[in-house]
Amino acid sequence: MESIQTDAICLPIPDMYLAEVRFDNARETGTFIVEHMELYEGDLVYVTGPMQEKVGTVIDVTYHCKIRPSKYERVVAKIDTDLYGEFIPLEHLWVTFDRDCMDKDKMRLWFLSPLTDGECMDSCGFIPFALHNLDNFKISDIRAERGESYYEEHRVVYICLDKGKGYAIVQGSEYYEVTFTYIDDKIHDILCNCYCEGHCKHEYAVLLQLQDLLGDWAVNFDENYAKQEYFAAIDKTVAWNMSISRKYGKIIKLTEESYGGFIVYED
Ligand SMILES: [Zn+2]
């Protein structure tokens, strides 16, 4: 036993250990069980229990200790905060055409715990309409107005379009997920996972953001968009807080065309 402890520094990370996690908004810390996951100080995680909706920061790990599993809640996911690739600026967003850089499954964890409910299903029919004319979108005037405010307040914090399949995150009282299909200049379906009956302000904000992005030269006429049939965009403040400000050893180069864009390289 003694020799194991002396050599502890050389041992691989154990299958089960404890992590101390801090939750910024709640100014609370707690100890959580980690299983089959490599965690280091500074990693962002989600946990089970009362803090399950919050993003936590690992502030310490304890590898070698006696653990009574029933005493602790668990770490359920580590957030992949890495962003590599080239980004172009578009108002409050940074846009990329690199499919591997910000895919929706990775980005969902930036906003939502894996334990939160997934996307909704819609049972009623939907009549497709042209994106450039939202008069045919069945939404009340009040909701449309609020959606417009959401769009103007830059609350669409992530949006991607992959061969016609779209996904977006909208910041309301919490983060909401909106899925949609956009083919041949038409919206074929759109659905938000909030508790609203019928079409909601989150969906309207996403449609306005999509109009804006696709109407912009930077996206729609970019040869990469035509080639890849893909783009993804992230809110600049979110990207800075979650990723770029944390890239201590990475190289960030400003792009030549506009100093608002950048390329991130690995070491
Ligand atoms: Zn909604």
PDB file of C-alpha atoms and ligand atoms in Angstrom:
ATOM      1  CA  MET A   1       0.000   0.000   0.000  1.00  0.00           C
ATOM      2  CA  GLU A   2       2.776   2.375   0.946  1.00  0.00           C
ATOM      3  CA  SER A   3       4.651   1.807  -2.270  1.00  0.00           C
ATOM      4  CA  ILE A   4       1.536   2.600  -4.295  1.00  0.00           C
ATOM      5  CA  GLN A   5       1.188   5.866  -2.483  1.00  0.00           C
ATOM      6  CA  THR A   6       4.851   6.736  -2.992  1.00  0.00           C
ATOM      7  CA  ASP A   7       4.522   6.081  -6.704  1.00  0.00           C
ATOM      8  CA  ALA A   8       1.098   7.642  -6.913  1.00  0.00           C
ATOM      9  CA  ILE A   9       2.267  10.353  -9.239  1.00  0.00           C
ATOM     10  CA  CYS A  10       3.144   7.762 -11.909  1.00  0.00           C
ATOM     11  CA  LEU A  11      -0.153   5.873 -11.751  1.00  0.00           C
ATOM     12  CA  PRO A  12      -2.727   6.345 -14.515  1.00  0.00           C
ATOM     13  CA  ILE A  13      -5.888   8.270 -13.710  1.00  0.00           C
ATOM     14  CA  PRO A  14      -8.134   5.868 -11.772  1.00  0.00           C
ATOM     15  CA  ASP A  15     -11.527   4.723 -13.082  1.00  0.00           C
ATOM     16  CA  MET A  16     -13.229   6.498 -10.210  1.00  0.00           C
ATOM     17  CA  TYR A  17     -12.139   9.594  -8.296  1.00  0.00           C
ATOM     18  CA  LEU A  18     -13.451  12.841  -6.850  1.00  0.00           C
ATOM     19  CA  ALA A  19     -13.590  16.336  -8.318  1.00  0.00           C
ATOM     20  CA  GLU A  20     -14.296  19.618  -6.594  1.00  0.00           C
ATOM     21  CA  VAL A  21     -16.542  21.734  -8.808  1.00  0.00           C
ATOM     22  CA  ARG A  22     -17.477  25.413  -8.519  1.00  0.00           C
ATOM     23  CA  PHE A  23     -20.681  26.876  -9.946  1.00  0.00           C
ATOM     24  CA  ASP A  24     -20.100  30.543 -10.677  1.00  0.00           C
ATOM     25  CA  ASN A  25     -23.657  31.796 -10.681  1.00  0.00           C
ATOM     26  CA  ALA A  26     -24.564  30.028  -7.478  1.00  0.00           C
ATOM     27  CA  ARG A  27     -21.185  30.746  -5.889  1.00  0.00           C
ATOM     28  CA  GLU A  28     -21.337  27.195  -4.634  1.00  0.00           C
ATOM     29  CA  THR A  29     -18.859  24.357  -4.661  1.00  0.00           C
ATOM     30  CA  GLY A  30     -19.397  20.631  -4.284  1.00  0.00           C
ATOM     31  CA  THR A  31     -17.584  17.309  -4.509  1.00  0.00           C
ATOM     32  CA  PHE A  32     -18.618  14.916  -7.266  1.00  0.00           C
ATOM     33  CA  ILE A  33     -17.702  11.399  -8.368  1.00  0.00           C
ATOM     34  CA  VAL A  34     -15.936  11.135 -11.731  1.00  0.00           C
ATOM     35  CA  GLU A  35     -16.025   7.823 -13.581  1.00  0.00           C
ATOM     36  CA  HIS A  36     -14.035   6.882 -16.690  1.00  0.00           C
ATOM     37  CA  MET A  37     -13.314  10.503 -17.578  1.00  0.00           C
ATOM     38  CA  GLU A  38     -10.118  12.575 -17.633  1.00  0.00           C
ATOM     39  CA  LEU A  39     -10.684  15.821 -15.811  1.00  0.00           C
ATOM     40  CA  TYR A  40      -8.252  18.605 -15.039  1.00  0.00           C
ATOM     41  CA  GLU A  41      -8.437  21.886 -13.199  1.00  0.00           C
ATOM     42  CA  GLY A  42     -10.299  24.447 -15.275  1.00  0.00           C
ATOM     43  CA  ASP A  43     -12.421  21.925 -17.241  1.00  0.00           C
ATOM     44  CA  LEU A  44     -16.106  22.780 -17.608  1.00  0.00           C
ATOM     45  CA  VAL A  45     -18.571  20.041 -16.601  1.00  0.00           C
ATOM     46  CA  TYR A  46     -22.192  19.106 -15.911  1.00  0.00           C
ATOM     47  CA  VAL A  47     -23.245  17.119 -12.848  1.00  0.00           C
ATOM     48  CA  THR A  48     -26.296  15.283 -11.480  1.00  0.00           C
ATOM     49  CA  GLY A  49     -28.383  16.625  -8.596  1.00  0.00           C
ATOM     50  CA  PRO A  50     -29.630  20.114  -7.714  1.00  0.00           C
ATOM     51  CA  MET A  51     -26.917  21.816  -9.828  1.00  0.00           C
ATOM     52  CA  GLN A  52     -27.675  19.776 -12.954  1.00  0.00           C
ATOM     53  CA  GLU A  53     -28.663  22.777 -15.089  1.00  0.00           C
ATOM     54  CA  LYS A  54     -25.465  24.727 -14.268  1.00  0.00           C
ATOM     55  CA  VAL A  55     -22.074  24.695 -15.920  1.00  0.00           C
ATOM     56  CA  GLY A  56     -19.427  23.909 -13.300  1.00  0.00           C
ATOM     57  CA  THR A  57     -15.680  24.523 -13.292  1.00  0.00           C
ATOM     58  CA  VAL A  58     -13.359  21.834 -11.922  1.00  0.00           C
ATOM     59  CA  ILE A  59     -11.215  23.470  -9.244  1.00  0.00           C
ATOM     60  CA  ASP A  60      -9.489  20.373  -7.867  1.00  0.00           C
ATOM     61  CA  VAL A  61      -9.255  16.607  -8.374  1.00  0.00           C
ATOM     62  CA  THR A  62      -8.453  13.951  -5.772  1.00  0.00           C
ATOM     63  CA  TYR A  63      -7.318  10.665  -7.289  1.00  0.00           C
ATOM     64  CA  HIS A  64      -6.447   8.539  -4.325  1.00  0.00           C
ATOM     65  CA  CYS A  65      -9.020   8.406  -1.602  1.00  0.00           C
ATOM     66  CA  LYS A  66     -11.679   6.143  -0.163  1.00  0.00           C
ATOM     67  CA  ILE A  67     -15.012   6.863  -1.872  1.00  0.00           C
ATOM     68  CA  ARG A  68     -18.491   6.038  -0.612  1.00  0.00           C
ATOM     69  CA  PRO A  69     -20.394   6.303  -3.927  1.00  0.00           C
ATOM     70  CA  SER A  70     -23.843   6.796  -2.362  1.00  0.00           C
ATOM     71  CA  LYS A  71     -22.615   9.978  -0.706  1.00  0.00           C
ATOM     72  CA  TYR A  72     -21.980  11.952  -3.898  1.00  0.00           C
ATOM     73  CA  GLU A  73     -23.655  13.191  -7.037  1.00  0.00           C
ATOM     74  CA  ARG A  74     -21.749  12.567 -10.321  1.00  0.00           C
ATOM     75  CA  VAL A  75     -20.083  14.384 -13.169  1.00  0.00           C
ATOM     76  CA  VAL A  76     -22.073  13.434 -16.300  1.00  0.00           C
ATOM     77  CA  ALA A  77     -20.250  15.331 -19.056  1.00  0.00           C
ATOM     78  CA  LYS A  78     -17.210  17.400 -19.828  1.00  0.00           C
ATOM     79  CA  ILE A  79     -17.719  20.317 -22.236  1.00  0.00           C
ATOM     80  CA  ASP A  80     -15.428  20.344 -25.270  1.00  0.00           C
ATOM     81  CA  THR A  81     -14.483  24.036 -25.357  1.00  0.00           C
ATOM     82  CA  ASP A  82     -11.957  23.769 -28.198  1.00  0.00           C
ATOM     83  CA  LEU A  83     -12.583  25.754 -31.366  1.00  0.00           C
ATOM     84  CA  TYR A  84     -10.151  25.286 -34.252  1.00  0.00           C
ATOM     85  CA  GLY A  85     -10.554  26.795 -37.685  1.00  0.00           C
ATOM     86  CA  GLU A  86     -11.217  30.008 -39.536  1.00  0.00           C
ATOM     87  CA  PHE A  87     -13.985  32.377 -38.484  1.00  0.00           C
ATOM     88  CA  ILE A  88     -15.406  35.413 -40.225  1.00  0.00           C
ATOM     89  CA  PRO A  89     -17.214  38.166 -38.339  1.00  0.00           C
ATOM     90  CA  LEU A  90     -20.839  39.003 -38.999  1.00  0.00           C
ATOM     91  CA  GLU A  91     -22.302  41.472 -36.508  1.00  0.00           C
ATOM     92  CA  HIS A  92     -22.478  39.691 -33.134  1.00  0.00           C
ATOM     93  CA  LEU A  93     -21.543  36.323 -34.645  1.00  0.00           C
ATOM     94  CA  TRP A  94     -18.454  34.521 -35.860  1.00  0.00           C
ATOM     95  CA  VAL A  95     -19.196  32.246 -38.816  1.00  0.00           C
ATOM     96  CA  THR A  96     -17.337  29.162 -39.998  1.00  0.00           C
ATOM     97  CA  PHE A  97     -17.774  26.817 -42.965  1.00  0.00           C
ATOM     98  CA  ASP A  98     -15.741  24.039 -41.393  1.00  0.00           C
ATOM     99  CA  ARG A  99     -18.103  21.171 -40.602  1.00  0.00           C
ATOM    100  CA  ASP A 100     -15.840  19.689 -37.912  1.00  0.00           C
ATOM    101  CA  CYS A 101     -15.384  22.887 -35.951  1.00  0.00           C
ATOM    102  CA  MET A 102     -18.713  23.605 -34.236  1.00  0.00           C
ATOM    103  CA  ASP A 103     -21.105  20.711 -34.865  1.00  0.00           C
ATOM    104  CA  LYS A 104     -24.438  20.846 -33.092  1.00  0.00           C
ATOM    105  CA  ASP A 105     -23.916  17.912 -30.727  1.00  0.00           C
ATOM    106  CA  LYS A 106     -20.727  19.477 -29.398  1.00  0.00           C
ATOM    107  CA  MET A 107     -22.195  22.982 -29.216  1.00  0.00           C
ATOM    108  CA  ARG A 108     -25.413  21.903 -27.457  1.00  0.00           C
ATOM    109  CA  LEU A 109     -23.314  21.152 -24.369  1.00  0.00           C
ATOM    110  CA  TRP A 110     -22.054  24.740 -24.299  1.00  0.00           C
ATOM    111  CA  PHE A 111     -25.589  25.755 -23.346  1.00  0.00           C
ATOM    112  CA  LEU A 112     -27.503  22.716 -22.093  1.00  0.00           C
ATOM    113  CA  SER A 113     -26.825  19.767 -19.816  1.00  0.00           C
ATOM    114  CA  PRO A 114     -27.103  16.313 -21.432  1.00  0.00           C
ATOM    115  CA  LEU A 115     -29.734  15.666 -18.739  1.00  0.00           C
ATOM    116  CA  THR A 116     -32.117  18.342 -20.061  1.00  0.00           C
ATOM    117  CA  ASP A 117     -34.967  17.286 -22.338  1.00  0.00           C
ATOM    118  CA  GLY A 118     -34.179  16.981 -26.011  1.00  0.00           C
ATOM    119  CA  GLU A 119     -35.891  18.462 -29.026  1.00  0.00           C
ATOM    120  CA  CYS A 120     -39.690  18.346 -29.325  1.00  0.00           C
ATOM    121  CA  MET A 121     -41.713  16.461 -31.900  1.00  0.00           C
ATOM    122  CA  ASP A 122     -44.498  18.144 -33.815  1.00  0.00           C
ATOM    123  CA  SER A 123     -47.611  16.172 -34.632  1.00  0.00           C
ATOM    124  CA  CYS A 124     -49.441  18.708 -36.796  1.00  0.00           C
ATOM    125  CA  GLY A 125     -48.906  19.530 -40.433  1.00  0.00           C
ATOM    126  CA  PHE A 126     -46.797  22.437 -41.621  1.00  0.00           C
ATOM    127  CA  ILE A 127     -47.207  24.485 -44.762  1.00  0.00           C
ATOM    128  CA  PRO A 128     -43.799  25.466 -46.195  1.00  0.00           C
ATOM    129  CA  PHE A 129     -43.192  29.187 -46.779  1.00  0.00           C
ATOM    130  CA  ALA A 130     -40.499  31.334 -48.365  1.00  0.00           C
ATOM    131  CA  LEU A 131     -37.905  32.554 -45.872  1.00  0.00           C
ATOM    132  CA  HIS A 132     -37.909  36.038 -47.396  1.00  0.00           C
ATOM    133  CA  ASN A 133     -41.624  36.506 -46.653  1.00  0.00           C
ATOM    134  CA  LEU A 134     -42.488  35.729 -43.045  1.00  0.00           C
ATOM    135  CA  ASP A 135     -46.089  36.943 -43.505  1.00  0.00           C
ATOM    136  CA  ASN A 136     -46.945  33.312 -44.186  1.00  0.00           C
ATOM    137  CA  PHE A 137     -45.530  32.130 -40.874  1.00  0.00           C
ATOM    138  CA  LYS A 138     -48.456  31.429 -38.551  1.00  0.00           C
ATOM    139  CA  ILE A 139     -47.540  33.422 -35.472  1.00  0.00           C
ATOM    140  CA  SER A 140     -49.388  36.098 -33.490  1.00  0.00           C
ATOM    141  CA  ASP A 141     -48.288  39.728 -33.908  1.00  0.00           C
ATOM    142  CA  ILE A 142     -47.258  39.980 -30.263  1.00  0.00           C
ATOM    143  CA  ARG A 143     -45.029  36.922 -30.479  1.00  0.00           C
ATOM    144  CA  ALA A 144     -43.545  38.116 -33.772  1.00  0.00           C
ATOM    145  CA  GLU A 145     -42.740  41.481 -32.173  1.00  0.00           C
ATOM    146  CA  ARG A 146     -41.060  39.821 -29.218  1.00  0.00           C
ATOM    147  CA  GLY A 147     -39.160  37.551 -31.594  1.00  0.00           C
ATOM    148  CA  GLU A 148     -37.932  40.592 -33.476  1.00  0.00           C
ATOM    149  CA  SER A 149     -36.681  42.095 -30.210  1.00  0.00           C
ATOM    150  CA  TYR A 150     -34.913  38.835 -29.427  1.00  0.00           C
ATOM    151  CA  TYR A 151     -33.214  38.957 -32.818  1.00  0.00           C
ATOM    152  CA  GLU A 152     -32.212  42.589 -32.331  1.00  0.00           C
ATOM    153  CA  GLU A 153     -30.910  41.833 -28.841  1.00  0.00           C
ATOM    154  CA  HIS A 154     -28.644  39.157 -30.380  1.00  0.00           C
ATOM    155  CA  ARG A 155     -30.268  36.348 -28.456  1.00  0.00           C
ATOM    156  CA  VAL A 156     -29.687  33.793 -31.215  1.00  0.00           C
ATOM    157  CA  VAL A 157     -26.360  32.647 -29.783  1.00  0.00           C
ATOM    158  CA  TYR A 158     -25.696  29.631 -32.022  1.00  0.00           C
ATOM    159  CA  ILE A 159     -27.076  28.597 -35.401  1.00  0.00           C
ATOM    160  CA  CYS A 160     -25.999  26.037 -37.975  1.00  0.00           C
ATOM    161  CA  LEU A 161     -27.332  24.781 -41.274  1.00  0.00           C
ATOM    162  CA  ASP A 162     -26.154  21.425 -42.586  1.00  0.00           C
ATOM    163  CA  LYS A 163     -27.528  20.376 -46.002  1.00  0.00           C
ATOM    164  CA  GLY A 164     -30.896  21.951 -45.226  1.00  0.00           C
ATOM    165  CA  LYS A 165     -31.146  20.765 -41.617  1.00  0.00           C
ATOM    166  CA  GLY A 166     -30.926  23.655 -39.174  1.00  0.00           C
ATOM    167  CA  TYR A 167     -30.388  23.948 -35.451  1.00  0.00           C
ATOM    168  CA  ALA A 168     -30.189  27.026 -33.227  1.00  0.00           C
ATOM    169  CA  ILE A 169     -29.927  28.006 -29.566  1.00  0.00           C
ATOM    170  CA  VAL A 170     -31.851  31.066 -28.386  1.00  0.00           C
ATOM    171  CA  GLN A 171     -31.208  32.750 -25.062  1.00  0.00           C
ATOM    172  CA  GLY A 172     -34.468  33.494 -23.262  1.00  0.00           C
ATOM    173  CA  SER A 173     -35.064  33.037 -19.534  1.00  0.00           C
ATOM    174  CA  GLU A 174     -33.073  29.869 -20.260  1.00  0.00           C
ATOM    175  CA  TYR A 175     -31.552  28.417 -23.432  1.00  0.00           C
ATOM    176  CA  TYR A 176     -34.046  27.006 -25.953  1.00  0.00           C
ATOM    177  CA  GLU A 177     -33.380  24.734 -28.927  1.00  0.00           C
ATOM    178  CA  VAL A 178     -34.935  25.425 -32.308  1.00  0.00           C
ATOM    179  CA  THR A 179     -34.766  22.935 -35.175  1.00  0.00           C
ATOM    180  CA  PHE A 180     -35.795  23.718 -38.739  1.00  0.00           C
ATOM    181  CA  THR A 181     -35.535  22.572 -42.348  1.00  0.00           C
ATOM    182  CA  TYR A 182     -34.536  25.045 -45.056  1.00  0.00           C
ATOM    183  CA  ILE A 183     -34.486  23.800 -48.637  1.00  0.00           C
ATOM    184  CA  ASP A 184     -34.835  25.736 -51.938  1.00  0.00           C
ATOM    185  CA  ASP A 185     -35.288  29.092 -50.160  1.00  0.00           C
ATOM    186  CA  LYS A 186     -38.226  27.698 -48.163  1.00  0.00           C
ATOM    187  CA  ILE A 187     -38.772  26.797 -44.509  1.00  0.00           C
ATOM    188  CA  HIS A 188     -40.307  23.301 -44.444  1.00  0.00           C
ATOM    189  CA  ASP A 189     -40.623  22.990 -40.668  1.00  0.00           C
ATOM    190  CA  ILE A 190     -39.546  24.794 -37.528  1.00  0.00           C
ATOM    191  CA  LEU A 191     -39.950  23.767 -33.893  1.00  0.00           C
ATOM    192  CA  CYS A 192     -38.803  25.124 -30.539  1.00  0.00           C
ATOM    193  CA  ASN A 193     -38.595  23.125 -27.304  1.00  0.00           C
ATOM    194  CA  CYS A 194     -40.076  25.872 -25.079  1.00  0.00           C
ATOM    195  CA  TYR A 195     -43.471  25.437 -23.421  1.00  0.00           C
ATOM    196  CA  CYS A 196     -45.311  27.722 -25.814  1.00  0.00           C
ATOM    197  CA  GLU A 197     -48.340  26.318 -27.703  1.00  0.00           C
ATOM    198  CA  GLY A 198     -47.925  26.963 -31.417  1.00  0.00           C
ATOM    199  CA  HIS A 199     -45.144  29.010 -32.976  1.00  0.00           C
ATOM    200  CA  CYS A 200     -43.072  31.137 -30.610  1.00  0.00           C
ATOM    201  CA  LYS A 201     -40.798  34.188 -30.422  1.00  0.00           C
ATOM    202  CA  HIS A 202     -37.684  31.968 -30.330  1.00  0.00           C
ATOM    203  CA  GLU A 203     -38.576  30.493 -33.712  1.00  0.00           C
ATOM    204  CA  TYR A 204     -39.274  33.964 -35.121  1.00  0.00           C
ATOM    205  CA  ALA A 205     -35.914  35.261 -33.875  1.00  0.00           C
ATOM    206  CA  VAL A 206     -34.176  32.304 -35.561  1.00  0.00           C
ATOM    207  CA  LEU A 207     -35.973  32.979 -38.867  1.00  0.00           C
ATOM    208  CA  LEU A 208     -34.846  36.628 -38.802  1.00  0.00           C
ATOM    209  CA  GLN A 209     -31.291  35.600 -37.969  1.00  0.00           C
ATOM    210  CA  LEU A 210     -31.330  33.072 -40.796  1.00  0.00           C
ATOM    211  CA  GLN A 211     -32.671  35.692 -43.238  1.00  0.00           C
ATOM    212  CA  ASP A 212     -29.887  37.987 -42.159  1.00  0.00           C
ATOM    213  CA  LEU A 213     -27.108  35.397 -42.500  1.00  0.00           C
ATOM    214  CA  LEU A 214     -28.257  33.973 -45.821  1.00  0.00           C
ATOM    215  CA  GLY A 215     -28.942  37.405 -47.252  1.00  0.00           C
ATOM    216  CA  ASP A 216     -25.431  38.478 -46.382  1.00  0.00           C
ATOM    217  CA  TRP A 217     -22.693  38.276 -48.952  1.00  0.00           C
ATOM    218  CA  ALA A 218     -20.323  36.810 -46.374  1.00  0.00           C
ATOM    219  CA  VAL A 219     -22.333  33.622 -46.087  1.00  0.00           C
ATOM    220  CA  ASN A 220     -24.532  33.111 -49.102  1.00  0.00           C
ATOM    221  CA  PHE A 221     -21.988  33.966 -51.760  1.00  0.00           C
ATOM    222  CA  ASP A 222     -19.016  32.437 -50.060  1.00  0.00           C
ATOM    223  CA  GLU A 223     -17.650  29.606 -52.198  1.00  0.00           C
ATOM    224  CA  ASN A 224     -17.202  27.524 -49.053  1.00  0.00           C
ATOM    225  CA  TYR A 225     -20.926  27.650 -48.286  1.00  0.00           C
ATOM    226  CA  ALA A 226     -21.815  26.506 -51.793  1.00  0.00           C
ATOM    227  CA  LYS A 227     -19.236  23.730 -51.649  1.00  0.00           C
ATOM    228  CA  GLN A 228     -19.948  22.486 -48.135  1.00  0.00           C
ATOM    229  CA  GLU A 229     -23.682  23.261 -47.954  1.00  0.00           C
ATOM    230  CA  TYR A 230     -22.851  24.125 -44.392  1.00  0.00           C
ATOM    231  CA  PHE A 231     -22.263  27.008 -42.047  1.00  0.00           C
ATOM    232  CA  ALA A 232     -22.279  27.473 -38.291  1.00  0.00           C
ATOM    233  CA  ALA A 233     -22.209  30.687 -36.291  1.00  0.00           C
ATOM    234  CA  ILE A 234     -21.499  31.399 -32.640  1.00  0.00           C
ATOM    235  CA  ASP A 235     -22.068  34.517 -30.557  1.00  0.00           C
ATOM    236  CA  LYS A 236     -18.752  36.349 -30.130  1.00  0.00           C
ATOM    237  CA  THR A 237     -19.148  36.864 -26.384  1.00  0.00           C
ATOM    238  CA  VAL A 238     -20.057  33.223 -25.788  1.00  0.00           C
ATOM    239  CA  ALA A 239     -17.113  32.046 -27.919  1.00  0.00           C
ATOM    240  CA  TRP A 240     -14.775  34.323 -26.025  1.00  0.00           C
ATOM    241  CA  ASN A 241     -15.962  33.265 -22.576  1.00  0.00           C
ATOM    242  CA  MET A 242     -16.241  29.531 -23.265  1.00  0.00           C
ATOM    243  CA  SER A 243     -13.252  28.984 -25.529  1.00  0.00           C
ATOM    244  CA  ILE A 244     -10.937  31.670 -26.834  1.00  0.00           C
ATOM    245  CA  SER A 245     -10.072  33.287 -23.498  1.00  0.00           C
ATOM    246  CA  ARG A 246      -9.138  29.796 -22.245  1.00  0.00           C
ATOM    247  CA  LYS A 247      -6.709  28.952 -25.068  1.00  0.00           C
ATOM    248  CA  TYR A 248      -3.525  29.646 -23.188  1.00  0.00           C
ATOM    249  CA  GLY A 249      -1.161  27.706 -25.456  1.00  0.00           C
ATOM    250  CA  LYS A 250      -2.980  28.009 -28.770  1.00  0.00           C
ATOM    251  CA  ILE A 251      -2.134  30.360 -31.600  1.00  0.00           C
ATOM    252  CA  ILE A 252      -4.824  32.804 -32.689  1.00  0.00           C
ATOM    253  CA  LYS A 253      -4.144  34.708 -35.909  1.00  0.00           C
ATOM    254  CA  LEU A 254      -6.293  37.576 -37.105  1.00  0.00           C
ATOM    255  CA  THR A 255      -7.447  37.086 -40.686  1.00  0.00           C
ATOM    256  CA  GLU A 256      -6.223  39.485 -43.331  1.00  0.00           C
ATOM    257  CA  GLU A 257      -9.544  40.526 -44.800  1.00  0.00           C
ATOM    258  CA  SER A 258     -10.948  41.798 -41.586  1.00  0.00           C
ATOM    259  CA  TYR A 259      -9.413  42.071 -38.191  1.00  0.00           C
ATOM    260  CA  GLY A 260     -12.715  40.980 -36.730  1.00  0.00           C
ATOM    261  CA  GLY A 261     -12.104  37.420 -37.974  1.00  0.00           C
ATOM    262  CA  PHE A 262      -9.511  34.955 -36.801  1.00  0.00           C
ATOM    263  CA  ILE A 263      -7.944  31.551 -37.285  1.00  0.00           C
ATOM    264  CA  VAL A 264      -7.153  29.295 -34.357  1.00  0.00           C
ATOM    265  CA  TYR A 265      -4.318  26.792 -34.740  1.00  0.00           C
ATOM    266  CA  GLU A 266      -3.301  23.936 -32.518  1.00  0.00           C
ATOM    267  CA  ASP A 267       0.148  24.220 -30.930  1.00  0.00           C
TER     268      ASP A 267
HETATM  269 ZN    ZN B   1     -39.854  28.816 -28.134  1.00  0.00          ZN
END
